Tab-separated table of C-alpha atoms and ligand atoms in Angstrom:
chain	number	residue	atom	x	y	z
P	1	UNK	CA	0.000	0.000	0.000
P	2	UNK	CA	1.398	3.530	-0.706
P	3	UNK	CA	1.924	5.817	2.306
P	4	UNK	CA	-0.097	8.919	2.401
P	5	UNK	CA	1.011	11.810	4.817
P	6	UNK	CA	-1.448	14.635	5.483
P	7	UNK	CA	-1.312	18.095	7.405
P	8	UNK	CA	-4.121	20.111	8.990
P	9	UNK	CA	-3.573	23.454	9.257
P	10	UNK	CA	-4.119	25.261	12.301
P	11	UNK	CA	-6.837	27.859	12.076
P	12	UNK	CA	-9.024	29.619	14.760
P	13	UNK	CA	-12.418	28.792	13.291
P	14	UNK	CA	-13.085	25.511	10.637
P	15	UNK	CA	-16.830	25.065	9.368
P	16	UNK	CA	-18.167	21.083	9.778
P	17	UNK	CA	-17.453	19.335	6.428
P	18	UNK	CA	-15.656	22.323	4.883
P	19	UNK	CA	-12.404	21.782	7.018
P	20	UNK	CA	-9.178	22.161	5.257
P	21	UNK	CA	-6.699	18.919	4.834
P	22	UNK	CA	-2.803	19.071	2.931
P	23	UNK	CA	-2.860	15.702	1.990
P	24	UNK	CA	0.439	14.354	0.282
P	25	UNK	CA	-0.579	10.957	-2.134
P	26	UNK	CA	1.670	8.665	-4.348
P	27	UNK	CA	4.006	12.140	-4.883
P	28	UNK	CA	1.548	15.113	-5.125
P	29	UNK	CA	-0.035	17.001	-2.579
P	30	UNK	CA	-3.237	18.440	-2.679
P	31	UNK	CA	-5.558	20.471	-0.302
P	32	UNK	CA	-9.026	18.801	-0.010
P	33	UNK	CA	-11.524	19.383	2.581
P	34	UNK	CA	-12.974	16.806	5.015
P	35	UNK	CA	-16.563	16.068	3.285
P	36	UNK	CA	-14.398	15.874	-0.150
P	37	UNK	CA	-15.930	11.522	0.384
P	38	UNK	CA	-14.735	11.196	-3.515
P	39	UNK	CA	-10.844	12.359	-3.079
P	40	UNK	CA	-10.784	11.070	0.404
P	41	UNK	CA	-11.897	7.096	-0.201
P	42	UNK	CA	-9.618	6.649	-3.205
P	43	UNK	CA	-6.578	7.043	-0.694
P	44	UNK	CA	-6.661	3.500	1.480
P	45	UNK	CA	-6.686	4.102	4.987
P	46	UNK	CA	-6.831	7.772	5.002
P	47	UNK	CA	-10.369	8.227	6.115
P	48	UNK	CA	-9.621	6.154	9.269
P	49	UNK	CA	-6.464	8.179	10.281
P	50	UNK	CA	-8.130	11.590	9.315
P	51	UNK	CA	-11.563	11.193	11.012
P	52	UNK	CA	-10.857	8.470	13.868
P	53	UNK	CA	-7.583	8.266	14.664
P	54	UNK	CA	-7.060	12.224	14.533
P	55	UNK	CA	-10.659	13.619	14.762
P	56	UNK	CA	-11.528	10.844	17.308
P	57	UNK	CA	-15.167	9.718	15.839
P	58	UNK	CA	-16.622	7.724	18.111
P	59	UNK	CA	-20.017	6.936	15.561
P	60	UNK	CA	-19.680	3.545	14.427
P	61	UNK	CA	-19.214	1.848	17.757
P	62	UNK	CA	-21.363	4.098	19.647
P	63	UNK	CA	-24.378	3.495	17.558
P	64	UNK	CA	-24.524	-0.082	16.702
P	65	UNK	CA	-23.103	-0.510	20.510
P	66	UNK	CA	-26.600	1.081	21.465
P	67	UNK	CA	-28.377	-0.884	19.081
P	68	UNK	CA	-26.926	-4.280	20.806
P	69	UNK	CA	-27.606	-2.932	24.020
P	70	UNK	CA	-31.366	-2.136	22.900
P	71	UNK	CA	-31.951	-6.125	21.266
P	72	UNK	CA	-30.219	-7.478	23.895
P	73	UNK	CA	-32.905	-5.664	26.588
P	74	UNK	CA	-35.685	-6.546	24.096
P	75	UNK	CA	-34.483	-9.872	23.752
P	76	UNK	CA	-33.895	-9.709	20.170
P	77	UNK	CA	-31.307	-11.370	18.337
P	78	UNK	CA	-28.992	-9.569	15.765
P	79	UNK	CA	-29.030	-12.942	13.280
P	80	UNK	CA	-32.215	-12.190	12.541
P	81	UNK	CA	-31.574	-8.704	11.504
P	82	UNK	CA	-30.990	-7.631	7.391
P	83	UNK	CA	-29.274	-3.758	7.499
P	84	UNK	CA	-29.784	-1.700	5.324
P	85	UNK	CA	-26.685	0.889	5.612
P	86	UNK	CA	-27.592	3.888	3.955
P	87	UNK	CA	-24.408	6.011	3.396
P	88	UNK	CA	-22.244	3.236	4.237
P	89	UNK	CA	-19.522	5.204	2.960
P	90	UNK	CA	-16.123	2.744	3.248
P	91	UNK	CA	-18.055	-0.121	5.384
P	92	UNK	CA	-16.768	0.897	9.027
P	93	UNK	CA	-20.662	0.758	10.272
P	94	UNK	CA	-21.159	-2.681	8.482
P	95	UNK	CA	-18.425	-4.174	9.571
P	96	UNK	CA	-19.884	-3.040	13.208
P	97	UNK	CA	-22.711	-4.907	12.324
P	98	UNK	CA	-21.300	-7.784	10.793
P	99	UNK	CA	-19.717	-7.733	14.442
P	100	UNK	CA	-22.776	-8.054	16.442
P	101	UNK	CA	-23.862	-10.598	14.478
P	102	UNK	CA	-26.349	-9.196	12.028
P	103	UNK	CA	-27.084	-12.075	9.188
P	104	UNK	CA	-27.301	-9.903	6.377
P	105	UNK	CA	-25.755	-6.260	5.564
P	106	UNK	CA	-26.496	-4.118	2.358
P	107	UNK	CA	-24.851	-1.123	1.996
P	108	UNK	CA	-26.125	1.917	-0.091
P	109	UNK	CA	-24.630	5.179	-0.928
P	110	UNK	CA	-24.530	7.782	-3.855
P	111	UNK	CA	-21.105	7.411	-4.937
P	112	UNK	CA	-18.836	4.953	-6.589
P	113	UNK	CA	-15.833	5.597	-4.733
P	114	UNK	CA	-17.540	4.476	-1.508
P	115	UNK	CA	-18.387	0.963	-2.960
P	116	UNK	CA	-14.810	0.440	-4.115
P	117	UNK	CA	-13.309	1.799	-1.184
P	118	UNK	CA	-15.648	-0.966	0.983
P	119	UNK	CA	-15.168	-3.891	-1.540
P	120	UNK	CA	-11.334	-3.212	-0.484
P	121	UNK	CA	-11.049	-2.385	2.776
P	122	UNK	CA	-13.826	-4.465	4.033
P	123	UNK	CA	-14.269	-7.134	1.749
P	124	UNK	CA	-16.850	-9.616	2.370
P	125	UNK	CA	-18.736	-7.253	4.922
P	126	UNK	CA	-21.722	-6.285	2.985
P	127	UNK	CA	-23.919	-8.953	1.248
P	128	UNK	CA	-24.790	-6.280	-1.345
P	129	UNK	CA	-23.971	-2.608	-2.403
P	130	UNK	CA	-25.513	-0.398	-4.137
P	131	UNK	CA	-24.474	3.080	-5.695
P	132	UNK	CA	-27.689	5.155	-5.326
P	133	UNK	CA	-29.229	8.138	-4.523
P	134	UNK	CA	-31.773	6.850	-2.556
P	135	UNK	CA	-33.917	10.263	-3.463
P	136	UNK	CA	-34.001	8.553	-6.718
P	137	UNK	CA	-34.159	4.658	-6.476
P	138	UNK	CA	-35.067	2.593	-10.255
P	139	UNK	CA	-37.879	0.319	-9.806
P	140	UNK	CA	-35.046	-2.958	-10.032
P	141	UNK	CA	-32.863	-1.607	-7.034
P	142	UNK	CA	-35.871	-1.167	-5.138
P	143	UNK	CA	-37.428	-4.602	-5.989
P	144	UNK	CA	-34.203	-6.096	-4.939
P	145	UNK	CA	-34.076	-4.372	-1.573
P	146	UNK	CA	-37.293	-5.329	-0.789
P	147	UNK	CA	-36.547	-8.800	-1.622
P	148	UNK	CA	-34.505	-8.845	1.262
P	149	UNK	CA	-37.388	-8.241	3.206
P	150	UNK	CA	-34.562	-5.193	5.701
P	151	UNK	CA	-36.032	-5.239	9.108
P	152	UNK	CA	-33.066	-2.826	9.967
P	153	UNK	CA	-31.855	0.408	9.060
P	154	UNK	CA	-28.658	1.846	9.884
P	155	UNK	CA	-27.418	5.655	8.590
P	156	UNK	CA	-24.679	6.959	10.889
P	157	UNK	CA	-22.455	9.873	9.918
P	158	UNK	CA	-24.443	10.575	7.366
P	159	UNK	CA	-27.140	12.680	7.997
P	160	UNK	CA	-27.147	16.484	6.763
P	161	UNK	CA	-23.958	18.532	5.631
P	162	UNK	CA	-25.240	18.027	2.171
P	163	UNK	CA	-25.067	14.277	2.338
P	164	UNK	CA	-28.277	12.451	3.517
P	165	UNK	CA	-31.789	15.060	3.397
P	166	UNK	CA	-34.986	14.098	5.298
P	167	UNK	CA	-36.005	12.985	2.134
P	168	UNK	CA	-33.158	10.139	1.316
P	169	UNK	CA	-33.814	9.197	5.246
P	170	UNK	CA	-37.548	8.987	4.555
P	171	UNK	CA	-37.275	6.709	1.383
P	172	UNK	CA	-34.680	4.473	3.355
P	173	UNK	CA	-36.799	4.152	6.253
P	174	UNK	CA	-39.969	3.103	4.252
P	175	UNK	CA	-37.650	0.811	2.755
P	176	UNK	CA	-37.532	-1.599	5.780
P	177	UNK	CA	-40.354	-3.639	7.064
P	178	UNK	CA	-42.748	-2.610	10.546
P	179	UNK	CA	-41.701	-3.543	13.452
P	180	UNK	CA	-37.665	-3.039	11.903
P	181	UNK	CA	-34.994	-1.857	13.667
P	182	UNK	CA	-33.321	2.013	13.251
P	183	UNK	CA	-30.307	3.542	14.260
P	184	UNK	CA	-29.040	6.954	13.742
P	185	UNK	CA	-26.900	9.344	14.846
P	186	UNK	CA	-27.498	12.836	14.003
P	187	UNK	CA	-25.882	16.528	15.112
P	188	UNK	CA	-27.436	17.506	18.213
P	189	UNK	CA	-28.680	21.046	17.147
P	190	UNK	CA	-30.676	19.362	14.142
P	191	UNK	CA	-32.973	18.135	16.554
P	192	UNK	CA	-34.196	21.489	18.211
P	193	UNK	CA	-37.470	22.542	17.188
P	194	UNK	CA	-37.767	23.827	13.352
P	195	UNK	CA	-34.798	23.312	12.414
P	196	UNK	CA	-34.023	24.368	9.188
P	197	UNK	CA	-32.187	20.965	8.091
P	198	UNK	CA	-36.257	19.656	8.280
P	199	UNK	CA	-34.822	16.782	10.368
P	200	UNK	CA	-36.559	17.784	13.758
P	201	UNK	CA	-39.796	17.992	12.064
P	202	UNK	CA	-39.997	15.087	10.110
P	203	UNK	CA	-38.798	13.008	13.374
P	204	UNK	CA	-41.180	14.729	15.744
P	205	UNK	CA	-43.897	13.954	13.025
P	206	UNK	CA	-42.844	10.506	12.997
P	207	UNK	CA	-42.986	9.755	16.517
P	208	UNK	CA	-46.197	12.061	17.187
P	209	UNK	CA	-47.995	9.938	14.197
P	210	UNK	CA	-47.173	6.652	15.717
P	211	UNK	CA	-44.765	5.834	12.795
P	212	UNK	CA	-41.294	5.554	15.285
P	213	UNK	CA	-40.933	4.364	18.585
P	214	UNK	CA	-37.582	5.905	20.091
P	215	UNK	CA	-36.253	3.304	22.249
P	216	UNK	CA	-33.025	4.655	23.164
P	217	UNK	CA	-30.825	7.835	22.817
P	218	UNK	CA	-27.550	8.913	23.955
P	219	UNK	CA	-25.826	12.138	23.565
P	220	UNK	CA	-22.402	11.981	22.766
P	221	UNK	CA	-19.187	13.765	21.325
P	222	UNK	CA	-18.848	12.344	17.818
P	223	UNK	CA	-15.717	13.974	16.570
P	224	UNK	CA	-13.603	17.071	16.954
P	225	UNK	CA	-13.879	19.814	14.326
P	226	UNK	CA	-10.702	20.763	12.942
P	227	UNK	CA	-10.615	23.538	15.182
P	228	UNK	CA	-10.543	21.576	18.585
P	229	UNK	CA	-14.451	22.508	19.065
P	230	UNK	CA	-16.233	19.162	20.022
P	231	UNK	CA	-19.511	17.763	17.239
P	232	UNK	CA	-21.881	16.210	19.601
P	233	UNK	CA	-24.871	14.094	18.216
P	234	UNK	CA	-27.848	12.085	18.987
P	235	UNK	CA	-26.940	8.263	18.840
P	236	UNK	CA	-31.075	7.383	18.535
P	237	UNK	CA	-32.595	3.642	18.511
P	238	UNK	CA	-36.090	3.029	17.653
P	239	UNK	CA	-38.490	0.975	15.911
P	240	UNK	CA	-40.636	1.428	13.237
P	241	UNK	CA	-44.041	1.289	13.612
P	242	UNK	CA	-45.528	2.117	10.068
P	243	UNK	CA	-44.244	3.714	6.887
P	244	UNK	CA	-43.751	7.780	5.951
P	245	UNK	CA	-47.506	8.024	4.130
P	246	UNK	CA	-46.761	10.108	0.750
P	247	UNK	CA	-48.084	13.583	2.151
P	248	UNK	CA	-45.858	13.495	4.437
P	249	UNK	CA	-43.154	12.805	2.288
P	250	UNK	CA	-44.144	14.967	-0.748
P	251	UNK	CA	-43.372	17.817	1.568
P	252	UNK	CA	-40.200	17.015	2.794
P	253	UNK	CA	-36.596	18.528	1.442
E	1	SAM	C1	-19.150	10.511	6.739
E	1	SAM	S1	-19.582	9.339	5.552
E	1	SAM	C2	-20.162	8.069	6.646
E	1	SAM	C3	-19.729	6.706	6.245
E	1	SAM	C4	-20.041	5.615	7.255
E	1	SAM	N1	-21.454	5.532	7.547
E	1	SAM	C5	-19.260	5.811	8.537
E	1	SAM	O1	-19.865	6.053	9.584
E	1	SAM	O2	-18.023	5.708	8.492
E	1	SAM	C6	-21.108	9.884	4.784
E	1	SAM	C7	-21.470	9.051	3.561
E	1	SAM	O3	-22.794	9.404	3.125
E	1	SAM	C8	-22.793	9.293	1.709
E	1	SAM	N2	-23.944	10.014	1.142
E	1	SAM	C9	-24.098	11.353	0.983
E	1	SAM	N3	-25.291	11.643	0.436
E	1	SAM	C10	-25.901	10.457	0.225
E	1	SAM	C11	-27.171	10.088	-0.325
E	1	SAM	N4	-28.050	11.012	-0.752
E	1	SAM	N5	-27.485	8.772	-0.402
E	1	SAM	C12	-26.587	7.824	0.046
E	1	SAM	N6	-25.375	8.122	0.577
E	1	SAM	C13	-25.037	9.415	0.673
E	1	SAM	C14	-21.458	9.883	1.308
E	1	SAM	O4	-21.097	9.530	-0.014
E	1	SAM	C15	-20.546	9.290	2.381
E	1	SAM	O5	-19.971	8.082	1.957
């Protein structure tokens, strides 16, 4: 494997997502920034040493660990469960729930680079993977999801920053059957009332119509920002109890 070297420079004030990074590849250096998924998945092993090892995310373990803890109270067991990963970006959630035992993971996520970069760093963890914008799913994608009759939905990291709207959430969650399992983690502040990510409404909607039961939630730090300023998040476990009817959805971002 080549060796990659990167630098982050020191600045007073870095934006979520839009934080710089020197990164030196294979003899040329280049400034990306952190949500650059593309540039950043193409270099092995970089987005592990950028976000965990440096940045110290904590997402992965801490939401699937709350999801175990939540089957294990409810007396559920994790071979029963299919995932559906939506932004499974490199595989680092699915190979978290390959770990607790989950029969079946398939990952989805809007670009190619993400696929490749699980195929080879976690080969073998997801059943299936799909390149998709899940905004915009063709009738045979769909058909084969639901084949696999997902009583599980997983999106961690994911949600917001221009990557995952309420609408991409919405479709994945009406993707998996009643009674399924969800877990999510989600910026803390994109909870509060009328929020304009739509996020707090659509989940306030959801559990005031009966559609999700929240089970569990935890707040936690999930990374540092570039500029030393902690990102906590919502790590949130629930159940579904129906699917997002289409008013509800034709309004949503
Ligand atoms: C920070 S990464 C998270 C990856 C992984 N879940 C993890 O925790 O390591 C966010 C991922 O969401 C993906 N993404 C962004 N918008 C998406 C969309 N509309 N549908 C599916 N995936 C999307 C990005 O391509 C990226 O791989």
């Amino acid at each position: 494997m080549d060796n990659f070297s990167f630098i982050l420079p020191e600045v007073d004030k870095a934006d979520q997502g839009k934080e710089k990074i020197i990164v030196t590849y294979k003899g040329k250096t280049k400034e990306l920034v952190t949500h650059d998924y593309p540039a950043i998945y193409s270099i092995p092993g970089l987005y592990e040493n950028l976000f965990y090892d440096t940045l110290n995310c904590q997402s992965p373990k801490v939401v699937c660990g709350l999801l175990g803890e939540v089957l294990k109270e409810k007396d559920a067991s994790p071979d029963e469960l299919v995932a559906l990963d939506v932004g499974a970006g490199n595989g680092m959630v699915g190979e978290e729930l390959a770990g607790l035992g989950v029969d079946k993971v398939l990952g989805v996520d809007i670009i190619e680079e993400a696929a490749e970069a699980a195929h080879r760093d976690r080969p073998g963890v997801y059943d299936a993977y799909y390149v998709q914008d899940l905004t915009d799913l063709p009738g045979e994608v769909e058909d084969e999801i639901n084949e696999e009759n997902p009583n599980c939905l997983s999106i961690v990291a994911a949600l917001g920053f221009d990557d995952i709207p309420p609408q991409a959430f919405a479709s994945g969650y009406n993707l998996i059957t009643d009674k399924g399992w969800v877990a999510f983690n989600i910026k803390d502040e994109f909870l509060q009332k009328n929020h304009p990510s739509g996020f707090s409404d659509l989940i306030n909607r959801m559990v005031d119509d009966d559609l999700l039961e929240i089970m569990e939630q935890k707040h936690y730090q999930h990374r540092l920002c570039l500029d030393g300023t902690p990102l906590n998040y919502y790590a949130v476990v629930g159940r579904k109890q129906g699917d997002i009817p289409n008013q509800m959805l034709s309004g949503l971002q």
